[in-house]
Tab-separated table of C-alpha atoms in Angstrom:
chain	number	residue	atom	x	y	z
O	1	MET	CA	0.327	-0.034	0.052
O	2	LYS	CA	0.915	3.564	-0.644
O	3	LEU	CA	-0.482	6.898	0.618
O	4	SER	CA	-1.420	9.065	-2.010
O	5	PRO	CA	0.774	12.051	-2.613
O	6	ARG	CA	-2.293	14.294	-2.555
O	7	LEU	CA	-2.973	13.149	1.341
O	8	ALA	CA	-1.293	15.852	2.781
O	9	VAL	CA	-3.233	18.346	0.787
O	10	LEU	CA	-6.485	16.677	1.569
O	11	LEU	CA	-6.045	16.904	5.261
O	12	THR	CA	-4.613	20.503	5.627
O	13	ALA	CA	-6.224	22.373	2.645
O	14	PRO	CA	-9.550	20.636	1.762
O	15	ALA	CA	-11.072	23.617	0.299
O	16	LEU	CA	-8.322	23.822	-2.336
O	17	VAL	CA	-9.389	20.316	-3.642
O	18	ILE	CA	-13.176	21.008	-3.609
O	19	THR	CA	-12.526	24.143	-5.719
O	20	ALA	CA	-10.255	22.513	-7.939
O	21	CYS	CA	-11.989	19.250	-8.995
O	22	ALA	CA	-15.591	20.218	-8.825
O	23	PRO	CA	-17.240	20.652	-12.183
O	24	GLN	CA	-20.293	22.153	-13.462
O	25	THR	CA	-22.441	19.045	-14.570
O	26	SER	CA	-22.601	15.718	-13.511
O	27	THR	CA	-22.481	12.377	-15.599
O	28	ASN	CA	-23.012	9.947	-12.910
O	29	SER	CA	-21.954	7.220	-15.328
O	30	SER	CA	-21.200	3.877	-14.796
O	31	SER	CA	-17.793	2.148	-16.036
O	32	ASP	CA	-17.982	-0.635	-18.459
O	33	LYS	CA	-14.645	-1.574	-17.297
O	34	ASP	CA	-13.679	-4.456	-14.601
O	35	ASP	CA	-9.820	-4.486	-14.524
O	36	LYS	CA	-8.450	-6.950	-12.770
O	37	SER	CA	-4.807	-5.256	-11.758
O	38	GLY	CA	-3.752	-1.592	-11.574
O	39	THR	CA	-4.572	0.616	-8.696
O	40	LEU	CA	-7.267	1.047	-6.347
O	41	ARG	CA	-8.034	4.257	-4.833
O	42	VAL	CA	-9.501	4.280	-1.120
O	43	TRP	CA	-10.775	6.977	0.903
O	44	LEU	CA	-11.372	6.510	4.536
O	45	PHE	CA	-12.271	8.780	7.191
O	46	GLN	CA	-9.704	10.941	9.304
O	47	GLU	CA	-10.314	9.730	13.139
O	48	VAL	CA	-9.423	11.528	16.368
O	49	GLY	CA	-5.949	9.482	16.686
O	50	ASN	CA	-5.978	7.721	13.374
O	51	LYS	CA	-2.794	5.501	13.759
O	52	PRO	CA	-4.398	2.521	15.109
O	53	LYS	CA	-6.716	2.895	12.173
O	54	GLU	CA	-4.010	3.031	10.162
O	55	LYS	CA	-2.605	0.235	11.249
O	56	VAL	CA	-5.308	-2.178	10.888
O	57	VAL	CA	-5.911	-1.014	7.375
O	58	ASP	CA	-2.323	-1.168	6.441
O	59	SER	CA	-2.522	-4.898	7.249
O	60	VAL	CA	-5.340	-5.551	5.288
O	61	VAL	CA	-4.430	-3.727	2.181
O	62	ALA	CA	-0.842	-5.694	2.641
O	63	ALA	CA	-2.695	-8.979	2.579
O	64	PHE	CA	-5.080	-7.792	-0.276
O	65	GLU	CA	-2.077	-6.653	-2.390
O	66	LYS	CA	-0.457	-10.013	-1.726
O	67	ALA	CA	-3.385	-11.922	-2.945
O	68	HIS	CA	-3.830	-9.948	-5.946
O	69	LYS	CA	-0.658	-10.109	-8.059
O	70	GLY	CA	-0.558	-6.493	-9.975
O	71	THR	CA	-2.727	-4.596	-7.987
O	72	GLU	CA	-1.678	-1.587	-5.713
O	73	VAL	CA	-4.057	0.050	-3.124
O	74	GLU	CA	-3.898	3.520	-2.479
O	75	VAL	CA	-5.419	4.798	0.608
O	76	GLU	CA	-6.384	8.499	1.647
O	77	TYR	CA	-7.824	9.854	4.938
O	78	MET	CA	-10.434	12.332	4.515
O	79	ALA	CA	-11.770	15.071	7.053
O	80	VAL	CA	-15.137	14.321	8.229
O	81	ASP	CA	-16.514	17.742	8.080
O	82	THR	CA	-15.546	18.196	4.638
O	83	ARG	CA	-16.581	14.851	3.206
O	84	ALA	CA	-20.208	16.190	1.657
O	85	GLN	CA	-18.144	18.586	-0.800
O	86	ARG	CA	-15.635	16.016	-1.532
O	87	VAL	CA	-17.850	13.070	-2.219
O	88	LYS	CA	-20.116	15.537	-4.378
O	89	ALA	CA	-17.353	16.238	-6.512
O	90	ALA	CA	-16.068	12.707	-7.221
O	91	PHE	CA	-19.599	12.046	-8.262
O	92	ASN	CA	-19.455	14.611	-10.587
O	93	ASP	CA	-16.246	13.816	-11.962
O	94	PRO	CA	-15.754	10.117	-11.971
O	95	LYS	CA	-12.024	10.846	-13.140
O	96	SER	CA	-11.466	12.106	-9.518
O	97	ALA	CA	-13.168	9.377	-7.804
O	98	PRO	CA	-12.164	6.567	-5.807
O	99	ASP	CA	-12.969	2.806	-6.348
O	100	VAL	CA	-13.795	2.648	-2.650
O	101	MET	CA	-15.125	4.856	0.045
O	102	GLU	CA	-16.173	4.928	3.662
O	103	TYR	CA	-19.536	6.838	4.444
O	104	GLY	CA	-21.924	7.574	7.338
O	105	ASN	CA	-24.884	5.288	7.412
O	106	THR	CA	-27.340	8.231	7.216
O	107	ASP	CA	-25.794	9.038	3.679
O	108	THR	CA	-26.688	6.312	2.079
O	109	ALA	CA	-30.187	7.407	0.481
O	110	GLY	CA	-28.497	10.827	-0.841
O	111	TYR	CA	-25.556	9.090	-2.261
O	112	VAL	CA	-27.855	6.690	-4.056
O	113	LYS	CA	-30.098	9.352	-5.092
O	114	ASP	CA	-26.625	11.081	-6.705
O	115	GLY	CA	-25.981	8.243	-8.531
O	116	GLY	CA	-22.810	7.771	-7.038
O	117	LEU	CA	-22.844	4.220	-5.110
O	118	LEU	CA	-22.618	0.784	-6.858
O	119	ASP	CA	-25.592	-1.509	-6.325
O	120	VAL	CA	-23.649	-4.614	-4.741
O	121	THR	CA	-26.641	-6.377	-3.975
O	122	LYS	CA	-25.875	-9.751	-6.099
O	123	GLU	CA	-22.261	-9.827	-4.330
O	124	PHE	CA	-23.587	-8.956	-0.989
O	125	GLY	CA	-25.795	-11.957	-1.060
O	126	GLY	CA	-22.619	-14.110	-2.353
O	127	TRP	CA	-20.425	-12.920	0.157
O	128	SER	CA	-19.997	-15.889	2.818
O	129	GLU	CA	-19.965	-13.464	5.769
O	130	GLY	CA	-22.692	-11.329	4.551
O	131	LYS	CA	-25.627	-13.383	6.036
O	132	ASP	CA	-24.193	-12.739	9.401
O	133	ALA	CA	-24.532	-8.932	9.430
O	134	ASP	CA	-27.232	-8.137	11.819
O	135	PRO	CA	-30.686	-6.499	10.394
O	136	THR	CA	-29.891	-3.104	11.737
O	137	ALA	CA	-26.653	-2.829	9.733
O	138	ARG	CA	-27.994	-4.164	6.648
O	139	THR	CA	-30.657	-1.550	6.754
O	140	SER	CA	-28.024	0.918	6.979
O	141	VAL	CA	-26.713	0.017	3.262
O	142	THR	CA	-29.997	-0.365	1.851
O	143	VAL	CA	-32.358	1.812	-0.032
O	144	ASP	CA	-35.401	0.349	-2.283
O	145	GLY	CA	-34.689	-3.299	-1.138
O	146	ARG	CA	-30.915	-3.142	-2.681
O	147	MET	CA	-27.629	-3.115	-1.081
O	148	TYR	CA	-25.044	-0.200	-1.695
O	149	GLY	CA	-22.198	-1.439	0.430
O	150	ALA	CA	-21.169	-3.206	3.719
O	151	PRO	CA	-21.759	-2.207	6.844
O	152	PHE	CA	-18.216	-1.032	8.728
O	153	TYR	CA	-19.525	-0.527	12.176
O	154	VAL	CA	-22.248	0.627	14.307
O	155	GLY	CA	-23.033	2.902	17.085
O	156	VAL	CA	-25.538	2.959	19.874
O	157	ARG	CA	-26.414	4.986	23.013
O	158	ALA	CA	-27.232	4.092	26.346
O	159	LEU	CA	-27.296	5.288	29.966
O	160	TYR	CA	-23.986	6.186	31.609
O	161	TYR	CA	-24.155	7.031	35.603
O	162	ARG	CA	-22.332	7.655	38.420
O	163	THR	CA	-22.077	4.524	40.675
O	164	ASP	CA	-20.571	6.734	43.777
O	165	LEU	CA	-23.357	9.255	43.652
O	166	PHE	CA	-25.555	6.297	43.572
O	167	ARG	CA	-24.262	4.558	46.518
O	168	GLU	CA	-24.163	7.726	48.231
O	169	LEU	CA	-27.915	8.559	47.570
O	170	GLY	CA	-29.036	4.966	47.931
O	171	LEU	CA	-30.153	4.976	44.301
O	172	GLN	CA	-30.788	2.530	41.982
O	173	PRO	CA	-30.323	2.330	38.147
O	174	PRO	CA	-34.003	3.460	36.809
O	175	LYS	CA	-36.039	0.849	35.033
O	176	THR	CA	-38.240	3.221	33.211
O	177	MET	CA	-38.447	6.628	31.816
O	178	SER	CA	-40.699	7.897	34.378
O	179	GLU	CA	-37.815	6.685	37.138
O	180	LEU	CA	-35.040	8.090	34.932
O	181	ALA	CA	-36.666	11.526	35.244
O	182	SER	CA	-37.501	11.201	38.779
O	183	THR	CA	-33.701	9.839	39.840
O	184	ALA	CA	-32.217	12.892	37.645
O	185	ARG	CA	-34.255	15.510	39.658
O	186	ARG	CA	-33.671	13.637	43.109
O	187	ILE	CA	-30.006	13.835	42.226
O	188	HIS	CA	-30.064	17.573	41.238
O	189	ALA	CA	-31.988	18.354	44.461
O	190	ALA	CA	-29.321	16.422	46.679
O	191	LYS	CA	-26.403	17.934	44.627
O	192	PRO	CA	-27.345	21.439	43.135
O	193	GLY	CA	-24.263	21.791	41.432
O	194	LEU	CA	-24.592	18.933	39.552
O	195	TYR	CA	-26.969	18.103	36.385
O	196	GLY	CA	-29.191	15.034	37.267
O	197	LEU	CA	-29.319	13.829	33.916
O	198	VAL	CA	-27.433	16.246	31.322
O	199	VAL	CA	-29.381	16.729	28.218
O	200	GLY	CA	-29.136	18.769	25.062
O	201	GLY	CA	-31.784	20.535	23.001
O	202	ALA	CA	-29.508	20.064	20.066
O	203	TYR	CA	-29.002	16.057	20.739
O	204	THR	CA	-31.381	14.969	18.098
O	205	TYR	CA	-30.159	11.233	18.753
O	206	GLY	CA	-30.716	11.795	22.743
O	207	ALA	CA	-33.794	12.757	22.400
O	208	MET	CA	-35.290	10.121	19.833
O	209	PRO	CA	-35.365	7.465	22.014
O	210	PHE	CA	-38.158	9.261	23.853
O	211	VAL	CA	-40.152	9.516	20.958
O	212	TRP	CA	-39.785	5.851	19.825
O	213	ALA	CA	-40.318	4.467	23.427
O	214	ASN	CA	-43.609	6.263	23.404
O	215	GLY	CA	-44.638	4.840	20.062
O	216	GLY	CA	-43.575	7.848	17.799
O	217	GLU	CA	-41.974	7.823	14.723
O	218	LEU	CA	-39.579	10.029	12.782
O	219	ALA	CA	-41.375	9.514	9.370
O	220	THR	CA	-43.914	6.638	7.878
O	221	GLY	CA	-43.562	5.412	4.285
O	222	LYS	CA	-41.240	3.320	2.272
O	223	GLY	CA	-39.490	3.170	-1.451
O	224	GLY	CA	-38.249	6.651	-1.032
O	225	SER	CA	-41.944	8.290	-0.410
O	226	TYR	CA	-42.055	9.506	3.391
O	227	ALA	CA	-44.315	11.796	5.449
O	228	SER	CA	-43.190	13.201	8.628
O	229	ALA	CA	-44.979	11.573	11.838
O	230	ILE	CA	-43.030	13.893	14.299
O	231	ASP	CA	-46.353	15.709	15.121
O	232	SER	CA	-48.380	12.589	15.937
O	233	ALA	CA	-49.816	12.179	19.493
O	234	ALA	CA	-47.292	9.356	20.257
O	235	ALA	CA	-44.549	11.396	19.145
O	236	GLN	CA	-45.617	14.768	20.943
O	237	LYS	CA	-45.746	12.596	23.974
O	238	GLY	CA	-42.122	11.439	23.683
O	239	ILE	CA	-41.156	15.080	22.878
O	240	LYS	CA	-43.034	16.362	25.944
O	241	ALA	CA	-41.081	13.854	28.128
O	242	TYR	CA	-37.850	14.463	27.029
O	243	THR	CA	-38.284	18.410	26.771
O	244	SER	CA	-39.491	18.122	30.399
O	245	LEU	CA	-36.259	17.274	31.429
O	246	PHE	CA	-35.268	20.966	30.950
O	247	GLY	CA	-35.584	22.956	33.866
O	248	ASP	CA	-34.085	24.269	37.331
O	249	ASP	CA	-34.781	20.940	38.604
O	250	ASN	CA	-32.429	18.849	36.440
O	251	CYS	CA	-30.950	20.632	33.688
O	252	PRO	CA	-31.437	24.549	33.443
O	253	ALA	CA	-33.050	25.479	29.860
O	254	ALA	CA	-30.338	28.212	29.651
O	255	LYS	CA	-27.231	26.312	30.173
O	256	CYS	CA	-28.485	22.839	28.465
O	257	ALA	CA	-30.740	24.271	25.135
O	258	GLY	CA	-27.756	24.819	23.141
O	259	MET	CA	-25.897	21.542	24.127
O	260	GLY	CA	-25.285	18.736	21.737
O	261	GLY	CA	-24.150	15.164	22.350
O	262	ASN	CA	-20.580	15.812	22.413
O	263	ASP	CA	-21.397	18.555	25.370
O	264	THR	CA	-23.330	16.135	27.486
O	265	ILE	CA	-20.665	13.799	27.380
O	266	THR	CA	-18.223	16.438	28.130
O	267	ALA	CA	-20.188	17.251	31.031
O	268	PHE	CA	-20.306	13.797	32.266
O	269	ALA	CA	-16.804	13.043	32.032
O	270	ALA	CA	-15.710	16.223	33.758
O	271	GLY	CA	-17.766	14.851	37.036
O	272	LYS	CA	-20.434	17.530	36.330
O	273	ALA	CA	-23.609	15.178	35.914
O	274	GLY	CA	-25.077	12.030	37.721
O	275	MET	CA	-26.312	10.539	34.469
O	276	ALA	CA	-25.701	11.164	30.658
O	277	ILE	CA	-26.921	9.435	27.262
O	278	GLY	CA	-23.706	8.347	25.374
O	279	GLY	CA	-22.715	5.909	22.919
O	280	ASP	CA	-20.301	2.976	22.872
O	281	PHE	CA	-17.918	5.633	21.153
O	282	SER	CA	-17.920	8.093	24.039
O	283	HIS	CA	-16.352	5.076	26.209
O	284	THR	CA	-12.979	6.423	25.666
O	285	ALA	CA	-13.771	10.083	26.412
O	286	VAL	CA	-15.402	9.193	29.745
O	287	GLU	CA	-12.423	7.084	30.923
O	288	ALA	CA	-10.245	9.706	30.304
O	289	GLY	CA	-12.421	11.983	32.337
O	290	LYS	CA	-12.591	12.946	36.320
O	291	VAL	CA	-15.205	9.783	36.397
O	292	ARG	CA	-12.893	6.910	35.836
O	293	GLY	CA	-13.744	4.465	37.793
O	294	LYS	CA	-16.890	5.994	39.494
O	295	TYR	CA	-19.253	5.122	36.417
O	296	ALA	CA	-21.605	2.315	34.818
O	297	VAL	CA	-23.511	1.877	31.924
O	298	VAL	CA	-26.948	0.366	31.497
O	299	PRO	CA	-29.593	0.507	28.613
O	300	LEU	CA	-31.758	3.239	28.327
O	301	PRO	CA	-34.812	2.373	29.942
O	302	GLY	CA	-38.209	2.420	28.075
O	303	VAL	CA	-41.733	3.364	29.239
O	304	LYS	CA	-42.429	0.075	30.925
O	305	ALA	CA	-40.218	-1.634	33.470
O	306	GLY	CA	-37.867	-3.982	32.150
O	307	SER	CA	-37.870	-2.866	28.622
O	308	ILE	CA	-35.093	-0.937	26.774
O	309	ALA	CA	-35.780	2.629	24.571
O	310	PRO	CA	-34.941	1.903	21.148
O	311	ALA	CA	-31.886	3.733	20.040
O	312	PHE	CA	-30.772	5.065	16.835
O	313	ALA	CA	-27.983	2.860	15.040
O	314	GLY	CA	-25.485	5.214	13.933
O	315	GLY	CA	-21.957	4.036	12.437
O	316	ASN	CA	-20.487	3.917	9.083
O	317	ASN	CA	-20.402	2.030	6.044
O	318	ILE	CA	-17.940	0.992	2.891
O	319	GLY	CA	-18.906	1.307	-0.313
O	320	VAL	CA	-17.894	0.930	-4.106
O	321	LEU	CA	-18.878	4.202	-6.484
O	322	LYS	CA	-20.353	3.362	-9.237
O	323	SER	CA	-17.819	4.887	-11.515
O	324	THR	CA	-14.940	2.267	-10.986
O	325	SER	CA	-13.199	0.435	-13.306
O	326	HIS	CA	-12.296	-2.083	-11.046
O	327	ARG	CA	-15.730	-3.766	-9.994
O	328	THR	CA	-14.382	-7.095	-8.607
O	329	LEU	CA	-11.589	-6.018	-7.270
O	330	ALA	CA	-13.375	-3.109	-5.545
O	331	VAL	CA	-16.050	-5.353	-3.891
O	332	ALA	CA	-13.260	-7.883	-2.667
O	333	LEU	CA	-11.468	-4.817	-1.015
O	334	MET	CA	-14.605	-3.634	0.450
O	335	GLU	CA	-15.361	-7.201	1.910
O	336	GLN	CA	-11.992	-7.616	3.373
O	337	LEU	CA	-12.218	-4.015	5.093
O	338	THR	CA	-15.619	-4.778	6.717
O	339	SER	CA	-14.923	-8.450	7.434
O	340	LYS	CA	-15.267	-10.129	10.689
O	341	LYS	CA	-11.456	-10.102	11.386
O	342	THR	CA	-11.497	-6.558	10.379
O	343	GLN	CA	-13.843	-5.185	12.673
O	344	ALA	CA	-12.731	-7.287	15.494
O	345	SER	CA	-9.500	-5.383	14.963
O	346	MET	CA	-10.941	-2.079	14.517
O	347	PHE	CA	-12.904	-2.719	17.904
O	348	ASP	CA	-9.187	-3.359	19.334
O	349	ALA	CA	-7.771	-0.553	17.879
O	350	MET	CA	-10.599	2.091	17.923
O	351	GLY	CA	-13.446	0.831	19.946
O	352	PHE	CA	-15.796	0.653	16.959
O	353	LEU	CA	-18.559	-1.878	17.665
O	354	PRO	CA	-18.890	-4.598	14.999
O	355	THR	CA	-21.856	-5.205	12.982
O	356	PHE	CA	-21.731	-8.785	13.360
O	357	ALA	CA	-23.764	-10.430	16.481
O	358	ASP	CA	-21.192	-13.190	16.706
O	359	VAL	CA	-18.193	-10.766	16.694
O	360	ARG	CA	-19.997	-8.168	19.292
O	361	ASP	CA	-20.448	-11.346	21.504
O	362	GLN	CA	-16.824	-11.990	21.354
O	363	VAL	CA	-15.607	-8.514	21.988
O	364	ALA	CA	-18.219	-8.149	24.935
O	365	ALA	CA	-16.628	-11.156	26.473
O	366	LYS	CA	-13.401	-9.355	26.684
O	367	GLN	CA	-14.438	-5.835	27.382
O	368	ALA	CA	-17.638	-5.435	29.785
O	369	TYR	CA	-18.396	-2.154	28.742
O	370	VAL	CA	-19.877	-3.211	25.552
O	371	LYS	CA	-22.658	-5.409	27.074
O	372	PRO	CA	-25.430	-2.779	27.666
O	373	PHE	CA	-24.766	-1.422	24.136
O	374	ALA	CA	-25.011	-5.017	22.609
O	375	GLN	CA	-28.394	-5.330	24.509
O	376	THR	CA	-29.681	-2.440	23.179
O	377	LEU	CA	-28.606	-3.395	19.735
O	378	ALA	CA	-30.306	-6.953	20.551
O	379	ALA	CA	-33.638	-5.306	21.984
O	380	GLY	CA	-34.253	-3.485	18.465
O	381	THR	CA	-32.936	-0.184	16.957
O	382	ARG	CA	-34.423	2.723	14.629
O	383	PHE	CA	-32.857	4.293	11.569
O	384	VAL	CA	-33.441	7.463	9.897
O	385	PRO	CA	-36.091	7.330	6.894
O	386	ALA	CA	-34.086	5.916	4.159
O	387	SER	CA	-34.478	9.320	1.691
O	388	PRO	CA	-32.060	11.711	0.552
O	389	GLY	CA	-34.216	14.598	1.947
O	390	TRP	CA	-33.056	13.329	5.317
O	391	SER	CA	-29.832	14.964	4.819
O	392	GLN	CA	-31.407	18.481	4.460
O	393	ILE	CA	-33.568	17.976	7.718
O	394	ASP	CA	-30.030	17.056	9.360
O	395	SER	CA	-28.412	19.944	7.971
O	396	GLN	CA	-31.055	22.659	8.573
O	397	LEU	CA	-31.351	21.345	12.211
O	398	VAL	CA	-35.230	20.853	11.793
O	399	LEU	CA	-35.176	18.788	14.916
O	400	PRO	CA	-32.880	20.419	17.531
O	401	THR	CA	-35.188	23.832	16.381
O	402	MET	CA	-38.281	22.263	17.345
O	403	LEU	CA	-36.767	20.995	20.461
O	404	GLN	CA	-35.447	24.396	21.683
O	405	GLU	CA	-38.590	25.982	20.428
O	406	VAL	CA	-40.048	23.791	23.168
O	407	ILE	CA	-37.492	24.395	25.828
O	408	SER	CA	-37.413	27.975	25.767
O	409	GLY	CA	-41.482	28.301	26.037
O	410	LYS	CA	-41.614	30.210	22.707
O	411	LYS	CA	-43.876	27.249	21.377
O	412	GLY	CA	-45.803	24.333	22.789
O	413	VAL	CA	-44.947	21.092	21.769
O	414	ALA	CA	-48.215	20.607	19.213
O	415	ALA	CA	-47.150	23.567	17.337
O	416	ALA	CA	-43.372	23.305	17.288
O	417	SER	CA	-43.899	19.678	15.971
O	418	LYS	CA	-46.638	20.840	13.274
O	419	GLU	CA	-44.070	22.993	12.276
O	420	ALA	CA	-41.027	20.703	12.289
O	421	ALA	CA	-43.508	17.962	10.435
O	422	GLN	CA	-44.235	20.704	7.750
O	423	LYS	CA	-40.471	21.267	7.055
O	424	MET	CA	-39.432	17.531	6.841
O	425	ASN	CA	-42.075	16.854	4.460
O	426	ASP	CA	-40.688	19.626	2.355
O	427	ALA	CA	-37.668	18.216	2.285
O	428	PHE	CA	-39.030	14.811	1.505
O	429	GLY	CA	-40.949	16.238	-1.274
O	430	SER	CA	-38.169	18.042	-2.838
O	431	ALA	CA	-36.195	15.066	-2.823
O	432	GLY	CA	-38.039	13.368	-4.934
């Protein structure tokens, strides 16, 4: 493997690359070639502390090149926050595009609409390990029944809580959402300098489990045709449950309304909260904080005792671009980069949660902290609508705006959710 000489430019001056390679029109053409040798270009995400990821990838690539004589793999690591421009430019200009690419799972539908991803349904069906990918992971690469990549890792959220505070105050981990709220208020009453449960008005995927647990949905429909359901009676009940946690008895609106997910975990890790909703991917940050050795994690409880609130299944996928001239090789490399062996190695290196249930069981046996996240996945997770309109809804902050309007008292739940539903429907409609 070699790193592209353009890598330094990609990581230090993405704007120059974007400006230079973005043409005015798109061909979205599919290559007729299937070369069995030559150079494969791969784009992967640059992580915070990327060296462990690079080491795993280097090992995969070395084995791949050894097994495919005459083939060289060129890897570039791209900044996540500029990926949209980079990928759009690649879709518009196949000559600048990679053969294989990592992408966020909420981007799948939009990338398919743009004509950039290759339909690998047949290849995935013939892949010996593909049958073991869990349903949530398969959903994240599926649009209209067709598959456009392979799941790379999955991320879900659960409830972090302070074991030392719970012992001191005689508390037990909450078993229902109503107990969650009352426990949060008891903590804050006993320790006014702490948030009971730190929540964020800009924390969409921290709020959605409350909607789903109360029977609500983001949207209804399929096949690319969706209608918002965020203003349904059930969804409104969930919105009310979440926004009721913003107040002087738990997490003051003035401080918490603008918080996102990272902010809430930062507060918990710093010892400023009794509880927080965080992901398996938050573990490293919490371990590096002041609460190390003084916390535990359980699944976020649902409405009924013993139930687990549905969590959003985040994570990344790896797909092949439609414009590749190395289809067979590119698909084979995609499979190797997302294989059980690689996912196990990526967990050890980066803490990425595997998308194969059997591999998750193996890593959970080695690392106890994985168990509540594995339980959450097993209980059933949710995903965003498989519509290219979702990226517009996300970028326009439709749901955070709705939450913040309720939290601030500017609008009631009914009015705010109705307006959010209209904005979502506009986005679904404009996406086609």
